[in-house]
Amino acid sequence: MLGDPGPQGDRDFLGGVMALRDGWIEKREAEAAKANGNRNMSQMNFARQSVITEEMQYVAKREKLEPELIRSEVARGRCIIPANIHHRNLEPMAIGIATKCKINANIGNSATTSNIDEELKKLHHAVHYGADTVMDLSTGGDIPVIRKAIIEASPVPVGTVPVYEAISRVRRPEDLTFELMLEVIEEQAEQGVDYMTIHAGVMREHVPFVRKRITGIVSRGGSLMAHWMEHHKKQNFLYERFDEICKVFKKHDVSFSLGDGLRPGCIADASDEAQFAELKVLGELTKKAWEHDVQVMIEGPGHIPMDRIKEQVDLEMEWCHEAPFYTLGPLVIDIAPGYDHITSAIGAAMIGWHGASMLCYVTPKEHLGLPNPEDVKQGVIAYKIAAHAADVARHRPGARDRDDALSYARFLFDWNKQFELSLDPDTARAMHDENLPDDFYKEAKFCSMCGPKFCSMNITQLAEAESGQDQAERKQKFVELLAKVQNA
Ligand code: SF4
C-alpha cells in the first residue's frame, strides 16, 4: 500500500531475513570495546557527541529532513529513535515534534485469550495497515516466547510494559521487588525490546488524590504500583532506584516511555490533581534519564474532553522539557463502547495537531475485550486518519499531496487510482463494487450515491465544457502529484 514504505520499500517484510543493522552495530561495539568498554550505546549519547549514526541517516531519508536536524533533535531530547541494539532487523523510525506524527498499535494476549500465531497475525495487520510501532502487552501464557517471536518478526520498534511479566512471576502484587523488576527489564533489554513503559512517576503521596475520581486508577501498571506502595507503606521503588534502570537502558539503547499510571479513565476525571502531580514527576525523571543520555518519551491520557486537550500538550511540553508526548487517544466522550476507536481518534487528531508526537491506538473492543486481528485493523486505520489529519493541520511539507492526488482522481473519475490512493484500498473498492461491480463502472462519470443524472462533479465538467474548458490542466496536475506521491 501507499504511505511511508521506508527506504527498503517493503514494510510488509516480516521474518528477519534481512538484518539491516548488523554491520552498523558491530562496528559501534568494536569501537566501544576499544574505548575501554564504554557501553553507552544510546542514540542520544552518539548525538550528543555530534555523531550522525546510520539510524539517524535512515530516519532523515524517511522523513525527508536533514540528518543534522535529526541528530540535534535527538541530542536535545525532543526526538527519539527507539532502536535497541539487539533488534537488528528494525527499520529505524523517529518520534518527535520535528517528524511526522506516528501511531502505535497494542497487541499481545491476556491470560484467557490468544496464542503466538494469533499475535503474529495481529502484528502483520498492524504493520501492513501502517502502525509505526507495536507494543506487546501480553499478560498470559509464555510471555518471553511470544515476545521473542514478535521482535524477530517486527520491522517496527517493539515496546513492552515489564511490570506485566514481573507480576506473572509472583503470587501476589505485594510480592513484587525491585530486584525482580530489574531482572525482567534486563532480560527484555537483552531480547531486543526498543522501549519500555516504566511507571516511576506514581508516588505514594499521589494515591489519595484518586479517591475523588469516578474510575480510580485505570492503568494496570499504575494500579499495581499503588497497591504495592499502600501494602508496604513505602515509596515507589521504580522512582527511588531509577538510576539503576537507566544504566541497563543505556547499555542496550532502550528508550523510556515514562508511564502515566494515574491517567484519567473517564472524562469526569480528566486533568485532575492526580494526573498533573504525576506529570510533574515525569518531568523530573526525564532530566535524570537525560543525565545518562537515555532517550525518553512521556505517556499521556486517556479520556479528555476536547476543550482540555490543548492544555495537556502545553503542560507536558513545559514540565517535561519538550520530550516527545505519546498519548493514548484521548477519548473525548465515554458513551460509545464498541466505537471507541472513533471517540478516541477524534481526540488523537486534536492532540496530534497540538503537538503530540505519537498516538497509541484504541480499537473498537476497548473496555470490552481483547482485540482480534480485525479490531487491530480498525484501530490502525482510525489512527492513520488521526495522525494524517494532524500532519495536514500542522502544515508539514508535502503532507497534503496524497489527499490532493486522491481528490483529482475522484473528480476525474479514475476510480482505480482513487482506491489505490486510499488508506484501505480493499474496503474502498468493495464498497464501490457493492452496487456497480462491472469494470465498465471504473471509468463511469458517477457512482451509486447520486446516480448518472445527479453527479455534481460530472455536471461541473459539463458546465465547464459549455464554456469551452476541458480537463487538461487538472489531468496534468494529477499526473504530477501522482508521481510525487508514488516516489514519496
Ligand atoms: S455520483 Fe455523487 S458521490 Fe458519486 S462521484 Fe458523483 S458526485 Fe460523487
Coordinates of C-alpha atoms and ligand atoms in Angstrom, one line a residue:
M1 CA 0.0 0.0 0.0
L2 CA 1.0 3.6 -0.4
G3 CA 2.4 5.7 2.5
D4 CA 5.8 5.6 4.1
P5 CA 7.3 2.3 3.0
G6 CA 10.7 3.1 4.5
P7 CA 13.8 3.2 2.3
Q8 CA 13.8 -0.5 1.9
G9 CA 10.4 -0.2 0.2
D10 CA 8.5 -3.1 1.8
R11 CA 7.1 -2.7 5.3
D12 CA 5.3 -5.9 4.9
F13 CA 8.6 -7.7 5.2
L14 CA 8.4 -9.8 8.3
G15 CA 10.7 -12.6 9.3
G16 CA 14.2 -11.4 9.9
V17 CA 15.8 -12.4 6.6
M18 CA 17.5 -9.1 6.4
A19 CA 19.3 -7.8 9.5
L20 CA 19.6 -4.3 8.4
R21 CA 21.6 -3.1 11.4
D22 CA 24.1 -5.9 11.8
G23 CA 27.1 -4.0 10.3
W24 CA 26.2 -0.7 12.0
I25 CA 26.1 -2.1 15.5
E26 CA 29.1 -4.5 15.2
K27 CA 31.2 -1.5 14.1
R28 CA 30.0 0.5 17.1
E29 CA 30.5 -2.4 19.5
A30 CA 34.1 -2.8 18.3
E31 CA 34.7 0.9 18.9
A32 CA 33.2 0.7 22.4
A33 CA 35.4 -2.2 23.2
K34 CA 38.5 -0.3 22.2
A35 CA 37.4 2.7 24.3
N36 CA 37.7 0.6 27.5
G37 CA 34.2 -0.9 27.2
N38 CA 32.2 2.3 27.4
R39 CA 28.8 0.7 26.8
N40 CA 26.6 3.7 26.4
M41 CA 25.0 2.7 23.0
S42 CA 22.1 5.1 23.0
Q43 CA 21.3 7.2 20.0
M44 CA 21.2 10.2 22.4
N45 CA 24.8 9.5 23.5
F46 CA 26.1 9.5 19.9
A47 CA 24.0 12.5 19.0
R48 CA 25.5 14.4 22.0
Q49 CA 29.0 13.5 20.7
S50 CA 28.0 15.1 17.4
V51 CA 27.9 11.7 15.7
I52 CA 25.3 11.1 13.0
T53 CA 24.5 7.4 13.2
E54 CA 23.3 5.2 10.4
E55 CA 19.9 5.1 12.2
M56 CA 19.7 8.9 12.1
Q57 CA 20.6 9.0 8.4
Y58 CA 17.9 6.3 7.7
V59 CA 15.3 8.3 9.6
A60 CA 16.3 11.5 7.8
K61 CA 15.8 9.8 4.5
R62 CA 12.4 8.5 5.5
E63 CA 11.3 11.9 6.9
K64 CA 12.9 14.0 4.1
L65 CA 14.8 16.0 6.7
E66 CA 18.4 16.8 7.1
P67 CA 20.4 14.3 9.1
E68 CA 21.9 17.1 11.2
L69 CA 18.4 18.2 12.2
I70 CA 17.6 14.6 13.4
R71 CA 20.9 14.5 15.3
S72 CA 20.3 17.8 17.0
E73 CA 16.7 16.9 18.0
V74 CA 17.8 13.6 19.4
A75 CA 20.7 15.3 21.3
R76 CA 18.2 17.8 22.7
G77 CA 15.7 15.1 23.7
R78 CA 12.9 16.4 21.6
C79 CA 13.1 13.4 19.3
I80 CA 13.8 9.7 20.0
I81 CA 14.9 6.8 17.8
P82 CA 13.7 3.7 19.7
A83 CA 16.3 1.2 18.4
N84 CA 17.6 -1.5 20.8
I85 CA 21.0 -2.7 19.6
H86 CA 19.6 -6.3 19.7
H87 CA 16.7 -5.6 17.3
R88 CA 18.8 -5.9 14.2
N89 CA 16.0 -6.2 11.5
L90 CA 14.4 -3.0 12.7
E91 CA 13.8 -0.2 10.1
P92 CA 14.7 2.8 12.3
M93 CA 12.0 5.5 12.8
A94 CA 11.7 8.6 14.9
I95 CA 9.2 10.0 17.3
G96 CA 9.3 13.8 17.9
I97 CA 7.8 17.1 17.1
A98 CA 10.0 17.7 14.0
T99 CA 9.0 14.4 12.4
K100 CA 5.7 13.0 11.1
C101 CA 3.0 12.1 13.7
K102 CA 3.3 8.4 14.5
I103 CA 0.9 5.7 15.6
N104 CA 1.3 2.7 17.9
A105 CA -0.7 -0.5 17.9
N106 CA -1.0 -2.6 21.0
I107 CA -1.0 -6.3 20.5
G108 CA -0.4 -9.2 23.0
N109 CA -2.5 -11.8 24.7
S110 CA -4.3 -12.0 28.0
A111 CA -4.5 -14.9 30.4
T112 CA -7.7 -16.1 28.8
T113 CA -7.2 -15.4 25.1
S114 CA -4.8 -15.6 22.1
N115 CA -1.7 -17.5 21.1
I116 CA 1.6 -16.9 19.2
D117 CA 0.0 -17.4 15.7
E118 CA -2.8 -15.0 16.6
E119 CA -0.3 -12.4 17.9
L120 CA 1.8 -12.7 14.8
K121 CA -1.3 -12.2 12.7
K122 CA -2.1 -9.0 14.7
L123 CA 1.5 -7.8 14.2
H124 CA 1.1 -8.4 10.4
H125 CA -2.2 -6.5 10.3
A126 CA -0.7 -3.6 12.4
V127 CA 2.4 -3.2 10.2
H128 CA 0.5 -3.7 6.9
Y129 CA -2.0 -1.0 7.7
G130 CA 0.7 1.4 8.8
A131 CA 1.5 1.1 12.6
D132 CA 4.8 2.8 13.2
T133 CA 5.5 0.9 16.5
V134 CA 3.8 -2.0 18.3
M135 CA 3.5 -2.7 22.0
D136 CA 3.4 -6.3 23.1
L137 CA 1.2 -6.2 26.2
S138 CA 1.0 -9.9 26.8
T139 CA 0.0 -10.8 30.3
G140 CA -0.6 -14.6 29.9
G141 CA 0.9 -17.7 28.6
D142 CA 4.7 -17.9 27.8
I143 CA 5.3 -14.1 27.7
P144 CA 9.1 -14.3 26.7
V145 CA 8.4 -16.7 23.9
I146 CA 5.6 -14.6 22.4
R147 CA 7.8 -11.5 22.7
K148 CA 10.8 -13.2 21.0
A149 CA 8.6 -14.2 18.1
I150 CA 7.2 -10.7 17.8
I151 CA 10.6 -9.0 17.9
E152 CA 12.1 -11.3 15.4
A153 CA 9.2 -10.7 13.0
S154 CA 8.9 -7.0 13.5
P155 CA 10.5 -4.3 11.3
V156 CA 9.0 -1.6 13.6
P157 CA 10.1 -0.8 17.2
V158 CA 8.6 -3.1 19.9
G159 CA 7.6 -1.7 23.3
T160 CA 6.6 -3.5 26.4
V161 CA 5.4 -2.9 30.0
P162 CA 7.8 -5.0 32.0
V163 CA 5.7 -5.0 35.2
Y164 CA 3.3 -7.4 33.5
E165 CA 5.9 -10.1 33.2
A166 CA 7.2 -9.3 36.7
I167 CA 3.7 -9.8 38.1
S168 CA 3.3 -13.1 36.3
R169 CA 6.3 -14.4 38.2
V170 CA 4.9 -13.6 41.7
R171 CA 1.9 -14.9 43.6
R172 CA 0.5 -11.5 44.7
P173 CA 1.3 -7.9 43.6
E174 CA 2.8 -7.1 47.1
D175 CA 5.4 -9.8 46.5
L176 CA 7.0 -7.7 43.7
T177 CA 10.5 -6.5 44.4
F178 CA 12.8 -4.0 42.6
E179 CA 15.4 -6.8 42.1
L180 CA 12.7 -8.9 40.2
M181 CA 11.7 -5.9 38.1
L182 CA 15.3 -5.1 37.2
E183 CA 15.8 -8.8 36.2
V184 CA 12.8 -8.7 33.9
I185 CA 13.9 -5.3 32.5
E186 CA 17.4 -6.6 31.8
E187 CA 16.1 -9.8 30.1
Q188 CA 13.7 -7.9 27.9
A189 CA 16.5 -5.4 27.0
E190 CA 18.8 -8.3 26.0
Q191 CA 15.9 -9.7 23.9
G192 CA 15.7 -6.5 21.9
V193 CA 12.7 -4.5 23.3
D194 CA 13.1 -1.0 21.9
Y195 CA 11.1 0.9 24.5
M196 CA 9.6 0.1 27.9
T197 CA 6.8 1.7 29.9
I198 CA 8.0 2.3 33.4
H199 CA 5.6 3.6 36.0
A200 CA 8.2 5.5 38.0
G201 CA 6.1 8.7 38.4
V202 CA 3.3 7.3 40.6
M203 CA 4.2 8.5 44.1
R204 CA 2.8 7.2 47.3
E205 CA 1.5 10.7 48.1
H206 CA -0.5 10.8 44.9
V207 CA -2.6 7.8 45.7
P208 CA -5.1 9.6 47.9
F209 CA -5.9 12.0 45.1
V210 CA -7.7 9.3 43.1
R211 CA -10.4 8.8 45.8
K212 CA -12.4 11.7 44.4
R213 CA -12.4 10.1 41.0
I214 CA -15.2 8.1 39.4
T215 CA -12.9 5.4 37.9
G216 CA -9.9 5.5 40.2
I217 CA -6.7 4.2 38.6
V218 CA -7.2 2.7 35.2
S219 CA -3.6 2.0 34.2
R220 CA -2.7 -1.6 35.0
G221 CA 0.9 -0.6 36.0
G222 CA -0.3 2.4 38.0
S223 CA -2.8 0.4 40.0
L224 CA -0.2 -2.4 40.7
M225 CA 2.3 0.2 41.9
A226 CA -0.3 1.9 44.1
H227 CA -1.3 -1.4 45.6
W228 CA 2.3 -2.3 46.4
M229 CA 3.0 1.1 48.0
E230 CA -0.1 1.0 50.2
H231 CA 0.6 -2.5 51.3
H232 CA 4.3 -1.9 52.2
K233 CA 3.8 1.8 53.2
K234 CA 6.8 2.6 51.1
Q235 CA 7.7 4.9 48.2
N236 CA 7.7 3.6 44.6
F237 CA 10.9 1.6 44.1
L238 CA 10.9 2.5 40.4
Y239 CA 11.3 6.1 41.3
E240 CA 13.8 5.6 44.1
R241 CA 16.1 3.3 42.0
F242 CA 15.5 5.0 38.6
D243 CA 19.3 5.4 38.0
E244 CA 19.7 1.6 38.0
I245 CA 17.2 1.2 35.3
C246 CA 18.9 4.0 33.3
K247 CA 22.2 2.0 33.5
V248 CA 20.5 -1.0 31.8
F249 CA 18.8 1.1 29.2
K250 CA 21.9 2.9 28.0
K251 CA 23.8 -0.4 27.6
H252 CA 21.2 -1.7 25.1
D253 CA 19.7 1.6 24.0
V254 CA 16.2 1.0 25.4
S255 CA 14.1 4.2 25.4
F256 CA 11.8 5.1 28.3
S257 CA 8.2 5.5 27.8
L258 CA 7.5 7.1 31.1
G259 CA 4.1 5.7 32.1
D260 CA 1.1 7.7 33.1
G261 CA -0.1 5.4 35.8
L262 CA -2.6 8.0 37.0
R263 CA -4.1 8.9 33.7
P264 CA -7.8 9.6 33.8
G265 CA -10.2 6.7 32.9
C266 CA -13.2 8.9 32.2
I267 CA -13.8 12.5 31.1
A268 CA -15.0 13.4 34.6
D269 CA -11.6 12.5 36.0
A270 CA -9.6 14.4 33.3
S271 CA -6.9 16.9 34.1
D272 CA -7.2 16.4 37.8
E273 CA -4.7 16.7 40.7
A274 CA -3.5 13.1 40.4
Q275 CA -2.8 13.3 36.7
F276 CA -0.9 16.5 36.9
A277 CA 1.1 15.6 40.0
E278 CA 2.4 12.6 38.2
L279 CA 3.2 14.5 35.0
K280 CA 5.4 16.9 37.1
V281 CA 7.4 13.9 38.4
L282 CA 7.8 12.5 34.9
G283 CA 9.5 15.8 34.0
E284 CA 11.9 15.3 36.9
L285 CA 12.6 11.8 35.7
T286 CA 13.2 12.9 32.2
K287 CA 16.1 15.1 33.3
K288 CA 17.5 12.2 35.3
A289 CA 17.4 9.9 32.3
W290 CA 19.0 12.6 30.1
E291 CA 21.9 12.7 32.5
H292 CA 22.6 9.2 31.4
D293 CA 21.9 10.1 27.7
V294 CA 18.9 7.7 27.8
Q295 CA 16.1 8.6 25.4
V296 CA 12.6 9.4 26.8
M297 CA 9.1 9.9 25.7
I298 CA 6.2 10.7 28.0
E299 CA 2.9 8.9 28.1
G300 CA -0.3 10.8 28.2
P301 CA -4.0 10.2 28.7
G302 CA -6.6 8.6 28.3
H303 CA -10.0 10.3 28.5
I304 CA -10.0 14.1 28.0
P305 CA -12.9 16.3 26.7
M306 CA -12.0 18.3 23.6
D307 CA -11.8 21.6 25.4
R308 CA -9.0 20.4 27.7
I309 CA -6.8 18.7 25.0
K310 CA -4.5 21.7 24.2
E311 CA -3.7 22.2 27.9
Q312 CA -2.4 18.6 28.0
V313 CA 0.2 19.3 25.4
D314 CA 1.1 22.7 26.7
L315 CA 1.8 21.3 30.2
E316 CA 3.7 18.3 29.0
M317 CA 5.9 20.5 26.9
E318 CA 6.6 22.8 29.8
W319 CA 7.0 20.3 32.6
C320 CA 8.7 17.5 30.6
H321 CA 11.1 19.8 28.7
E322 CA 9.6 19.0 25.3
A323 CA 10.3 15.3 25.4
P324 CA 8.0 13.6 22.8
F325 CA 4.5 13.2 24.0
Y326 CA 2.9 9.7 23.4
T327 CA -0.8 9.7 24.1
L328 CA -3.5 7.0 24.4
G329 CA -6.3 8.5 22.3
P330 CA -7.6 10.5 24.2
L331 CA -11.3 9.5 24.1
V332 CA -13.4 12.7 24.1
I333 CA -16.6 11.1 25.4
D334 CA -17.5 7.9 27.4
I335 CA -20.8 6.7 26.0
A336 CA -19.7 4.7 22.9
P337 CA -18.4 1.3 23.9
G338 CA -17.9 -0.6 20.6
Y339 CA -16.9 2.6 18.8
D340 CA -14.0 3.9 21.0
H341 CA -11.7 3.8 18.0
I342 CA -13.8 6.7 16.8
T343 CA -14.3 8.6 20.1
S344 CA -10.5 8.4 20.7
A345 CA -9.4 9.1 17.1
I346 CA -11.2 12.5 17.4
G347 CA -9.1 13.3 20.5
A348 CA -6.0 11.8 18.9
A349 CA -6.3 14.0 15.8
M350 CA -6.6 17.1 18.1
I351 CA -3.7 16.2 20.4
G352 CA -1.6 15.4 17.4
W353 CA -2.4 18.7 15.8
H354 CA -1.5 20.5 19.1
G355 CA 1.9 18.7 19.2
A356 CA 1.7 15.1 20.4
S357 CA 4.4 13.0 18.6
M358 CA 2.9 9.5 18.7
L359 CA -0.7 8.3 19.1
C360 CA -1.5 5.0 20.7
Y361 CA -4.4 3.5 19.0
V362 CA -7.6 2.3 20.6
T363 CA -9.7 -0.5 19.0
P364 CA -13.5 -0.9 18.8
K365 CA -13.0 -3.6 21.6
E366 CA -11.6 -1.1 24.1
H367 CA -13.3 -1.6 27.5
L368 CA -15.0 -4.7 26.2
G369 CA -12.5 -7.4 25.4
L370 CA -9.1 -8.4 23.8
P371 CA -8.9 -7.1 20.2
N372 CA -8.8 -9.7 17.4
P373 CA -6.9 -9.1 14.1
E374 CA -9.9 -7.3 12.6
D375 CA -10.2 -5.0 15.6
V376 CA -6.4 -4.2 15.2
K377 CA -7.1 -3.2 11.5
Q378 CA -10.0 -1.0 12.5
G379 CA -7.9 0.7 15.2
V380 CA -4.8 1.2 13.0
I381 CA -6.9 2.8 10.2
A382 CA -8.7 5.1 12.6
Y383 CA -5.3 6.2 13.9
K384 CA -3.7 6.6 10.5
I385 CA -6.6 9.0 9.8
A386 CA -5.9 10.9 13.1
A387 CA -2.1 11.1 12.6
H388 CA -2.5 12.2 9.0
A389 CA -5.1 14.8 9.9
A390 CA -2.6 16.2 12.5
D391 CA 0.2 16.3 9.9
V392 CA -2.0 18.1 7.4
A393 CA -3.1 20.6 10.1
R394 CA 0.5 21.1 11.2
H395 CA 1.3 22.1 7.5
R396 CA 4.1 19.6 7.2
P397 CA 5.7 19.9 3.7
G398 CA 4.0 17.6 1.3
A399 CA 1.6 16.2 3.9
R400 CA -1.4 17.0 1.7
D401 CA -0.1 15.6 -1.6
R402 CA -1.8 12.3 -1.3
D403 CA -5.1 14.0 -0.4
D404 CA -4.9 16.2 -3.4
A405 CA -4.0 13.4 -5.7
L406 CA -6.9 11.4 -4.5
S407 CA -9.2 14.4 -5.0
Y408 CA -8.0 14.8 -8.6
A409 CA -8.7 11.0 -9.1
R410 CA -12.1 11.5 -7.7
F411 CA -13.0 14.5 -9.9
L412 CA -11.6 12.9 -13.0
F413 CA -13.4 9.6 -12.3
D414 CA -10.3 7.5 -12.2
W415 CA -11.8 5.0 -9.8
N416 CA -8.9 2.6 -9.7
K417 CA -6.5 5.4 -8.7
Q418 CA -8.9 6.6 -6.1
F419 CA -8.9 3.2 -4.5
E420 CA -5.1 2.8 -4.7
L421 CA -4.5 6.2 -3.0
S422 CA -6.9 5.4 -0.1
L423 CA -5.7 4.2 3.3
D424 CA -7.7 1.0 2.9
P425 CA -8.0 0.3 -0.9
D426 CA -9.7 -3.1 -0.4
T427 CA -12.5 -1.6 1.6
A428 CA -12.9 1.4 -0.7
R429 CA -13.1 -0.9 -3.8
A430 CA -15.5 -3.3 -2.1
M431 CA -17.9 -0.6 -1.1
H432 CA -17.9 0.9 -4.7
D433 CA -18.4 -2.5 -6.3
E434 CA -21.2 -3.5 -4.0
N435 CA -23.7 -1.7 -6.4
L436 CA -21.6 -1.2 -9.5
P437 CA -19.2 -4.2 -9.8
D438 CA -18.6 -4.2 -13.6
D439 CA -15.2 -2.9 -15.0
F440 CA -17.2 -0.5 -17.1
Y441 CA -18.0 1.5 -14.0
K442 CA -14.3 2.1 -13.1
E443 CA -14.5 5.0 -15.6
A444 CA -18.1 5.9 -15.1
K445 CA -18.8 9.5 -14.5
F446 CA -21.0 8.8 -11.5
C447 CA -21.4 6.2 -8.7
S448 CA -24.4 4.7 -7.0
M449 CA -24.6 7.6 -4.5
C450 CA -26.2 10.2 -6.7
G451 CA -26.6 8.2 -10.0
P452 CA -25.8 9.4 -13.5
K453 CA -28.2 12.3 -13.7
F454 CA -27.3 14.0 -10.4
C455 CA -23.5 13.5 -10.2
S456 CA -22.4 17.0 -9.3
M457 CA -18.8 16.5 -10.3
N458 CA -19.9 15.4 -13.8
I459 CA -22.4 18.3 -14.0
T460 CA -19.5 20.7 -13.2
Q461 CA -17.4 19.2 -16.0
L462 CA -20.3 19.6 -18.4
A463 CA -20.8 23.2 -17.3
E464 CA -17.0 23.8 -17.9
A465 CA -17.3 22.1 -21.4
E466 CA -20.2 24.5 -22.2
S467 CA -17.8 27.4 -21.6
G468 CA -15.1 25.8 -23.7
Q469 CA -12.9 24.4 -20.9
D470 CA -11.5 20.9 -20.9
Q471 CA -9.9 18.9 -18.1
A472 CA -6.3 19.0 -19.5
E473 CA -4.9 21.2 -16.7
R474 CA -6.4 19.1 -13.9
K475 CA -5.2 15.9 -15.7
Q476 CA -1.6 17.3 -15.9
K477 CA -1.6 18.3 -12.2
F478 CA -3.0 14.9 -11.3
V479 CA -0.1 13.1 -13.2
E480 CA 2.5 15.4 -11.5
L481 CA 1.1 14.8 -8.0
L482 CA 0.7 11.1 -8.6
A483 CA 4.5 10.8 -9.5
K484 CA 5.3 12.8 -6.3
V485 CA 3.2 10.5 -4.1
Q486 CA 4.4 7.3 -5.6
N487 CA 8.1 8.4 -5.1
A488 CA 7.4 9.6 -1.5
Ligands
SF4_1 S1 -22.4 10.4 -8.1 FE1 -22.2 11.8 -6.4 S2 -20.9 10.7 -4.8 FE2 -20.7 9.6 -6.8 S3 -19.0 10.5 -7.8 FE3 -20.7 11.7 -8.5 S4 -20.8 13.4 -7.0 FE4 -19.5 11.9 -6.1

